[in-house]
PDB file of C-alpha atoms and ligand atoms in Angstrom:
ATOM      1  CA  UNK A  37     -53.712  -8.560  -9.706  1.00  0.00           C
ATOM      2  CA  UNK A  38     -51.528  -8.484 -12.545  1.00  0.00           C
ATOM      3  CA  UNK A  39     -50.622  -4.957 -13.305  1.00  0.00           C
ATOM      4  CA  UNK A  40     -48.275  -3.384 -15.373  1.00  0.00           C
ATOM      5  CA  UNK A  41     -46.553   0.694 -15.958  1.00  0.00           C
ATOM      6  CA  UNK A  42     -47.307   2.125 -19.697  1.00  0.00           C
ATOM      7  CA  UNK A  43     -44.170   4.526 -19.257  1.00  0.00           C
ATOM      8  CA  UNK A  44     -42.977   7.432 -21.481  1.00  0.00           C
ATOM      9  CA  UNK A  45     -42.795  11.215 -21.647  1.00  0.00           C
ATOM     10  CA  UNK A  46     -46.081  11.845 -22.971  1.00  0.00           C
ATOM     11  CA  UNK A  47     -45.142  15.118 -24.447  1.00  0.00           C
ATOM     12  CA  UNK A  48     -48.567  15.212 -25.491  1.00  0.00           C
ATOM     13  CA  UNK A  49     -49.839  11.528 -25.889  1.00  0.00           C
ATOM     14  CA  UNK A  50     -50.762  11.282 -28.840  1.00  0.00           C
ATOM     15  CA  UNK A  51     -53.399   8.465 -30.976  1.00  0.00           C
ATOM     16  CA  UNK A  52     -50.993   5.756 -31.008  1.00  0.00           C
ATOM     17  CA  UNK A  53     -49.944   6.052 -27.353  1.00  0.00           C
ATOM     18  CA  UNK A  54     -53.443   5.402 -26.783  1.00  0.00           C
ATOM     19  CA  UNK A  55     -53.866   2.596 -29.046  1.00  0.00           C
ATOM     20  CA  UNK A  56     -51.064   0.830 -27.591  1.00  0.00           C
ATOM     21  CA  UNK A  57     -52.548   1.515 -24.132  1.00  0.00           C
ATOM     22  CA  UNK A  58     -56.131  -0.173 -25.294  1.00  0.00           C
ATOM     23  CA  UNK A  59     -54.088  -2.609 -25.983  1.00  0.00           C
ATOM     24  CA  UNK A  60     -52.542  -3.207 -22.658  1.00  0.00           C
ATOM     25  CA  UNK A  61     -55.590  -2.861 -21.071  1.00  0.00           C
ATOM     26  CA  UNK A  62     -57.039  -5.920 -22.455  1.00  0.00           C
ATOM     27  CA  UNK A  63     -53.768  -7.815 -21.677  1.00  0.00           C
ATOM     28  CA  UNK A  64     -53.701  -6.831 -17.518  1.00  0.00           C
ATOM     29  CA  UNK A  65     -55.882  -6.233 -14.760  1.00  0.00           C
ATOM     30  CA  UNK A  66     -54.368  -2.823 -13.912  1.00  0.00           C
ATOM     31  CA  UNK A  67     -52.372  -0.246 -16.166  1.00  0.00           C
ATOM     32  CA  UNK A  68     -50.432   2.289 -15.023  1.00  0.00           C
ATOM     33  CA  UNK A  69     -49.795   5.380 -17.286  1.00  0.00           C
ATOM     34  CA  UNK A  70     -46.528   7.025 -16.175  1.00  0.00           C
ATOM     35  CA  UNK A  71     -45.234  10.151 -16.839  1.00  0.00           C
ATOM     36  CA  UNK A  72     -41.749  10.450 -16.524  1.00  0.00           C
ATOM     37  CA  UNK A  73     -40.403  13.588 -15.195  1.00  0.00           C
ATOM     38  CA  UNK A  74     -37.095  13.909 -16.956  1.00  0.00           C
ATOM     39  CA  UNK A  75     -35.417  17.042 -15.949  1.00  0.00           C
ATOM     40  CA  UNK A  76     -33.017  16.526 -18.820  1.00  0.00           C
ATOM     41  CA  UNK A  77     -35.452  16.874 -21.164  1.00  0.00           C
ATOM     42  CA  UNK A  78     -36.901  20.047 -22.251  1.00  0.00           C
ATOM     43  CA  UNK A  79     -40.983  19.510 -22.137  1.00  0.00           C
ATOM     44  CA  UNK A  80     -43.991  21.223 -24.110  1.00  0.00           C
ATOM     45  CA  UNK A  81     -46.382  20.475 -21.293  1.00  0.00           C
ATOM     46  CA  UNK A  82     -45.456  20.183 -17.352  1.00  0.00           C
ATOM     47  CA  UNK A  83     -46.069  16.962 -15.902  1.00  0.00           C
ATOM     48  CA  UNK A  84     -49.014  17.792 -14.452  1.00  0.00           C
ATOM     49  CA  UNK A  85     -50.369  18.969 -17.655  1.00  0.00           C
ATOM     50  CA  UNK A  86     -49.397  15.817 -19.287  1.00  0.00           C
ATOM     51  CA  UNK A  87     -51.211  13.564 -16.427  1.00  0.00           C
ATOM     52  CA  UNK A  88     -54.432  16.004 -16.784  1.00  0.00           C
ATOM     53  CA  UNK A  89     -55.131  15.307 -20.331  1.00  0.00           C
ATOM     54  CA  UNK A  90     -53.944  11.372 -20.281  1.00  0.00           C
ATOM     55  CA  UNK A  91     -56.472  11.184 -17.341  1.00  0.00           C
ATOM     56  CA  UNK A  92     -58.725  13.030 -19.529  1.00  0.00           C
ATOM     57  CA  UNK A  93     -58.890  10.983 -22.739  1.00  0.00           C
ATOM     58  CA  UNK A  94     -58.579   7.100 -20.607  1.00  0.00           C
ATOM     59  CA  UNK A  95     -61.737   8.294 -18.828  1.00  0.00           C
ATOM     60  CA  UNK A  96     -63.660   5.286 -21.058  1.00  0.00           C
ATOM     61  CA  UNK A  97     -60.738   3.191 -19.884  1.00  0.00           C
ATOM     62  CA  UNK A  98     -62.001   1.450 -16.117  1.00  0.00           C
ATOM     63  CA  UNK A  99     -58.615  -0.619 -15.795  1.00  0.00           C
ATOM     64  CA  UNK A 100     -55.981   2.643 -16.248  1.00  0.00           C
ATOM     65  CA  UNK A 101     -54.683   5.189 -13.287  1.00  0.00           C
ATOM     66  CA  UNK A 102     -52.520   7.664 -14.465  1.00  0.00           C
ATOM     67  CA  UNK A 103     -49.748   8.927 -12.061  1.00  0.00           C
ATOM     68  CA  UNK A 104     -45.785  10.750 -12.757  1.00  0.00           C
ATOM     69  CA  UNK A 105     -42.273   9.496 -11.155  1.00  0.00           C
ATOM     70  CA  UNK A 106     -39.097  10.739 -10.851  1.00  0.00           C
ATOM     71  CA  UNK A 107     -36.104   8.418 -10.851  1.00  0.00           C
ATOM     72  CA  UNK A 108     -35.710   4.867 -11.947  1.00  0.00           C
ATOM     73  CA  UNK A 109     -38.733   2.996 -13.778  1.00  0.00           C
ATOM     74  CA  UNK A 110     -37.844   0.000 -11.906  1.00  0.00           C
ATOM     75  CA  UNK A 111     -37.867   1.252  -8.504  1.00  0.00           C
ATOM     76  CA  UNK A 112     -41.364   2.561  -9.508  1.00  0.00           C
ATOM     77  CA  UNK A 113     -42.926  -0.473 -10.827  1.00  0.00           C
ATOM     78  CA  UNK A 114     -41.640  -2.120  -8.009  1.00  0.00           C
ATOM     79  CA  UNK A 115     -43.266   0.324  -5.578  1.00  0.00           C
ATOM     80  CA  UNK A 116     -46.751   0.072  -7.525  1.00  0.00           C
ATOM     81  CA  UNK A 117     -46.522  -3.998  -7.094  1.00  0.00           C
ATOM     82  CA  UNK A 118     -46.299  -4.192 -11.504  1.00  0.00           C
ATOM     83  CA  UNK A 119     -44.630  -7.091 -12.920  1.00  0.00           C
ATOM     84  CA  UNK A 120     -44.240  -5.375 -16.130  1.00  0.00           C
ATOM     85  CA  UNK A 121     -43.659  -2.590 -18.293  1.00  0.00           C
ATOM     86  CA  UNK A 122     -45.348  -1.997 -21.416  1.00  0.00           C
ATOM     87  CA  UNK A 123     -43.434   0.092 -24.411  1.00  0.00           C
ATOM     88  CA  UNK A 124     -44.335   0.659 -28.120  1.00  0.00           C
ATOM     89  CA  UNK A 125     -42.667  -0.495 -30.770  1.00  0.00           C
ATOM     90  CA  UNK A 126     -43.154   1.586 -34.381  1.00  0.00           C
ATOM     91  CA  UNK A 127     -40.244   0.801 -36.187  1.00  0.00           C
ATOM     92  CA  UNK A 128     -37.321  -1.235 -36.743  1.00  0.00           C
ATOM     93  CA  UNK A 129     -35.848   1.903 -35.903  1.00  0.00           C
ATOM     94  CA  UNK A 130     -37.100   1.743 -32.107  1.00  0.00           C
ATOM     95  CA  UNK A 131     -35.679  -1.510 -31.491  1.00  0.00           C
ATOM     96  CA  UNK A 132     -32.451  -1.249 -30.536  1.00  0.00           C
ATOM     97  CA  UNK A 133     -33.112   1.865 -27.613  1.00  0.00           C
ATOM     98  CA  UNK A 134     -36.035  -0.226 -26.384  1.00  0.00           C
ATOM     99  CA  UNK A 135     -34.193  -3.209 -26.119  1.00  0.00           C
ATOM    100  CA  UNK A 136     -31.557  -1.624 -24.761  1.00  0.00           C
ATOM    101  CA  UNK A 137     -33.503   0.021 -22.055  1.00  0.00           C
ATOM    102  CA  UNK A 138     -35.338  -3.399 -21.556  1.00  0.00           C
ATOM    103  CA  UNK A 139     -32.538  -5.193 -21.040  1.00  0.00           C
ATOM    104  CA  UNK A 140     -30.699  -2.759 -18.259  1.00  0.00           C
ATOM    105  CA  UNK A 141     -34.527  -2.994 -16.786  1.00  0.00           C
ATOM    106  CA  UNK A 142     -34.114  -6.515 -16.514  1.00  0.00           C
ATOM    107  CA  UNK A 143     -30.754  -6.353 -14.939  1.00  0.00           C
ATOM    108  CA  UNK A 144     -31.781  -3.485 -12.604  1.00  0.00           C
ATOM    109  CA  UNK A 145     -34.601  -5.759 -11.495  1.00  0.00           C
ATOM    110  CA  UNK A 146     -35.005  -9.406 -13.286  1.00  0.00           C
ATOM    111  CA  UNK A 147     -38.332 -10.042 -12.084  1.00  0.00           C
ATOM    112  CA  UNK A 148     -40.150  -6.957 -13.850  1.00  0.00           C
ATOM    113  CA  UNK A 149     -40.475  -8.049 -17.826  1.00  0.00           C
ATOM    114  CA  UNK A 150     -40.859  -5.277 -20.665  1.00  0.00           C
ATOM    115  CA  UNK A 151     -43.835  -6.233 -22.825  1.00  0.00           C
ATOM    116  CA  UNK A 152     -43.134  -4.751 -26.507  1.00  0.00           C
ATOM    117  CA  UNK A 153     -46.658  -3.891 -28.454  1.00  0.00           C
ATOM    118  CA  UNK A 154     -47.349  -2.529 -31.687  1.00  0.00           C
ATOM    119  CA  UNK A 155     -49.498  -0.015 -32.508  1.00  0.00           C
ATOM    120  CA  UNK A 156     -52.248  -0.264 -35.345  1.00  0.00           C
ATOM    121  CA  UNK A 157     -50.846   0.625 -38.516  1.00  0.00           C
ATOM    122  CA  UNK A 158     -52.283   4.076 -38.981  1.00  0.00           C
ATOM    123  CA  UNK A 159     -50.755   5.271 -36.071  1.00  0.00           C
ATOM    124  CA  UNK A 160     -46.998   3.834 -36.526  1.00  0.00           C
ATOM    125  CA  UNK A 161     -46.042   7.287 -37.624  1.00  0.00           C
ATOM    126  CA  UNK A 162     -46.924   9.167 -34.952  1.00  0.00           C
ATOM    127  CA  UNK A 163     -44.249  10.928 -32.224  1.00  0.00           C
ATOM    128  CA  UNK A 164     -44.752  13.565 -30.067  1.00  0.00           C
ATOM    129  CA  UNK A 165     -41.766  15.176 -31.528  1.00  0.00           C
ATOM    130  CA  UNK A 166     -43.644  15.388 -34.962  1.00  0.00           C
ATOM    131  CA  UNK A 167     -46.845  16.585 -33.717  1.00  0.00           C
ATOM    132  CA  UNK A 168     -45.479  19.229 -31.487  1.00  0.00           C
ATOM    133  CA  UNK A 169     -44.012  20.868 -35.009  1.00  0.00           C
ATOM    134  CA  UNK A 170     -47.138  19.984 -37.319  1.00  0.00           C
ATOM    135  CA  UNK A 171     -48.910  21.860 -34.644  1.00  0.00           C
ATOM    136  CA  UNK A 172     -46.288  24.404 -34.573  1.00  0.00           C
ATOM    137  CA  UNK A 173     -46.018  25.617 -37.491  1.00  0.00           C
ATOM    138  CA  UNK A 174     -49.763  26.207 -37.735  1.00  0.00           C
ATOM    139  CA  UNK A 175     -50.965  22.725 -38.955  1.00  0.00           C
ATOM    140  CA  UNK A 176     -53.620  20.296 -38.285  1.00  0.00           C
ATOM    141  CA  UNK A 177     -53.093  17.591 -35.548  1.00  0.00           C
ATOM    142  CA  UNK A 178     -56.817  16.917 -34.938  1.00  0.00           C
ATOM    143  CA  UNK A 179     -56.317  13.463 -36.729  1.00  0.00           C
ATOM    144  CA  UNK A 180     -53.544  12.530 -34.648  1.00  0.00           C
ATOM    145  CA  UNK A 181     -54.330  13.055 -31.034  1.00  0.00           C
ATOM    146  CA  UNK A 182     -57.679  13.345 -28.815  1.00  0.00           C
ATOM    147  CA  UNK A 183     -59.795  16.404 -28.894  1.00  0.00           C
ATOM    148  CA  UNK A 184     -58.148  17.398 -25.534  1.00  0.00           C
ATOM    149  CA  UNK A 185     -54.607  17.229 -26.586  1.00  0.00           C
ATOM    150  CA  UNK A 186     -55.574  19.245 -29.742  1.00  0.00           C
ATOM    151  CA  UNK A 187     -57.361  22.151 -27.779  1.00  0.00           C
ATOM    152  CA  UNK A 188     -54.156  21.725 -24.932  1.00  0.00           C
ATOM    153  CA  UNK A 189     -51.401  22.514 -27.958  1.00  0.00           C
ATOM    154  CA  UNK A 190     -53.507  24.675 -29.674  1.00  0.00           C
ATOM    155  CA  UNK A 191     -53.977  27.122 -26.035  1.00  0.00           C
ATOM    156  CA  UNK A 192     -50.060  26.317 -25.104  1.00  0.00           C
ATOM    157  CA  UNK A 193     -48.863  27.014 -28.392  1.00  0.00           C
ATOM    158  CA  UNK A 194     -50.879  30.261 -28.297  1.00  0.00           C
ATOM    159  CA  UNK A 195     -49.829  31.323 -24.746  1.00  0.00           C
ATOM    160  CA  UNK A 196     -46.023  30.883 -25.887  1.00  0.00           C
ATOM    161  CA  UNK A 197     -46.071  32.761 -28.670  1.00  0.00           C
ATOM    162  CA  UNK A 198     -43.529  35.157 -29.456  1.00  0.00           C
ATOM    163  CA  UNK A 199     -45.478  38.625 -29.354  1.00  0.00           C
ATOM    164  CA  UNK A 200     -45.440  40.899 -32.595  1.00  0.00           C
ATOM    165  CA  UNK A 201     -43.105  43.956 -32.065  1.00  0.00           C
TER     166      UNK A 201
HETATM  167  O1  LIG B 239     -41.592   8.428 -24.110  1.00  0.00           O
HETATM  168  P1  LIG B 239     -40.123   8.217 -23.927  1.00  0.00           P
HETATM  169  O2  LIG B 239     -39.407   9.553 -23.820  1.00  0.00           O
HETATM  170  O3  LIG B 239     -39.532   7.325 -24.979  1.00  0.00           O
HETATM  171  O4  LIG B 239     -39.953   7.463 -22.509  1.00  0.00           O
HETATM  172  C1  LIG B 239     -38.664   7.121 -22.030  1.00  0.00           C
HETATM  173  C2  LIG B 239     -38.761   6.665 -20.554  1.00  0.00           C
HETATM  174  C3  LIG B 239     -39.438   7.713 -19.708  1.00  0.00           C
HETATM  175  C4  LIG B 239     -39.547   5.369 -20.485  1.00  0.00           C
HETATM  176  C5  LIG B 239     -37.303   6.413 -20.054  1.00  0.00           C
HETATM  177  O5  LIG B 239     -36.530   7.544 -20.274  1.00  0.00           O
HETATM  178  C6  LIG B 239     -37.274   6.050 -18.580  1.00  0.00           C
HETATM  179  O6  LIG B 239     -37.517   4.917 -18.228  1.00  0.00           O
HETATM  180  N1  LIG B 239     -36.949   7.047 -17.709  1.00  0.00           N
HETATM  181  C7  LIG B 239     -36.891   6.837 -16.273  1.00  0.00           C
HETATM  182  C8  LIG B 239     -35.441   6.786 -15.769  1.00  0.00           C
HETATM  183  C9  LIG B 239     -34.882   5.372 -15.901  1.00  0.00           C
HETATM  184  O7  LIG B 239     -35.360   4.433 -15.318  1.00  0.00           O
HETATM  185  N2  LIG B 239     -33.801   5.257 -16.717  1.00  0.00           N
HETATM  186  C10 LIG B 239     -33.161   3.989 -16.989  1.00  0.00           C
HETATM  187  C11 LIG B 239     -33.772   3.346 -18.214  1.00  0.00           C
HETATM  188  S1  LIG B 239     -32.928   1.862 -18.673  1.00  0.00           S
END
């Protein structure tokens, strides 16, 4: 079984997170989606929320389990038996975090290999960060993520509202 972790924050996924997951999908037996819970990192959605709608829109998707982790990526892969970890790369711009992350992966445990994919051009770009404030400030992200993620930012967005005086 050759399986591999599709890491990130997922903060919500968004189109191209997805794309690049098809894409892994067709590469491995098994793909792990994993939600990092980073408690550094101010997050939109709680972790659970962010596993609920990934497991929601891979439902078409027979190969993919979604789960969350806390700690090292490595460690985790190596728990779930992967032998690699799958990031996506936009940008030139991306490169040199990814491969610096890759590489202190590969030192942290040799054996586990980062697989770099690209997304399909329409989606390269897309980031969390940028839907989050398209959707925001009141605009339409329908294009850019699946029908669950739009009604989930739409209701969150909505429920954290500043109420009028
Ligand atoms: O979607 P993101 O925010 O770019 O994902 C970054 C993520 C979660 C893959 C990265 O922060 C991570 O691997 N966090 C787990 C902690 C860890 O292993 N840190 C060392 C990385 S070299």
């Amino acid at each position: 079984m050759r399986r591999a972790i599709y890491p990130g924050s997922f903060d919500p996924p968004h189109n191209g997170h997805l794309d690049v997951l098809r894409r892994a999908a067709r590469l491995f037996d098994e793909v792990i989606v994993a939600v990092a819970l980073n408690e550094q990192k101010a997050a939109l959605f709680t972790v659970e929320e962010r596993v609920a709608m990934l497991t929601e829109c891979t439902r078409d998707l027979t190969n993919i389990r979604v789960a969350s982790f806390h700690g090292l990526l490595v460690e985790f892969a190596r728990e779930q038996g992967a032998i690699a970890l799958i990031r996506g790369l936009r940008a030139v711009s991306d490169f040199e975090f990814e491969l610096q992350m890759s590489l202190m992966n590969r030192k942290l445990i040799p054996t586990i290999e980062t697989v770099f994919l690209t997304p399909i051009e329409q989606s390269t770009y897309l980031s969390s960060r940028i839907v989050k404030e398209i959707a925001l400030l009141g605009g339409a992200v329908s294009d850019f993520v699946p029908a669950c993620v739009a009604v989930a930012l739409k209701a969150k967005l909505q429920s954290s509202a500043p109420r009028q005086p």
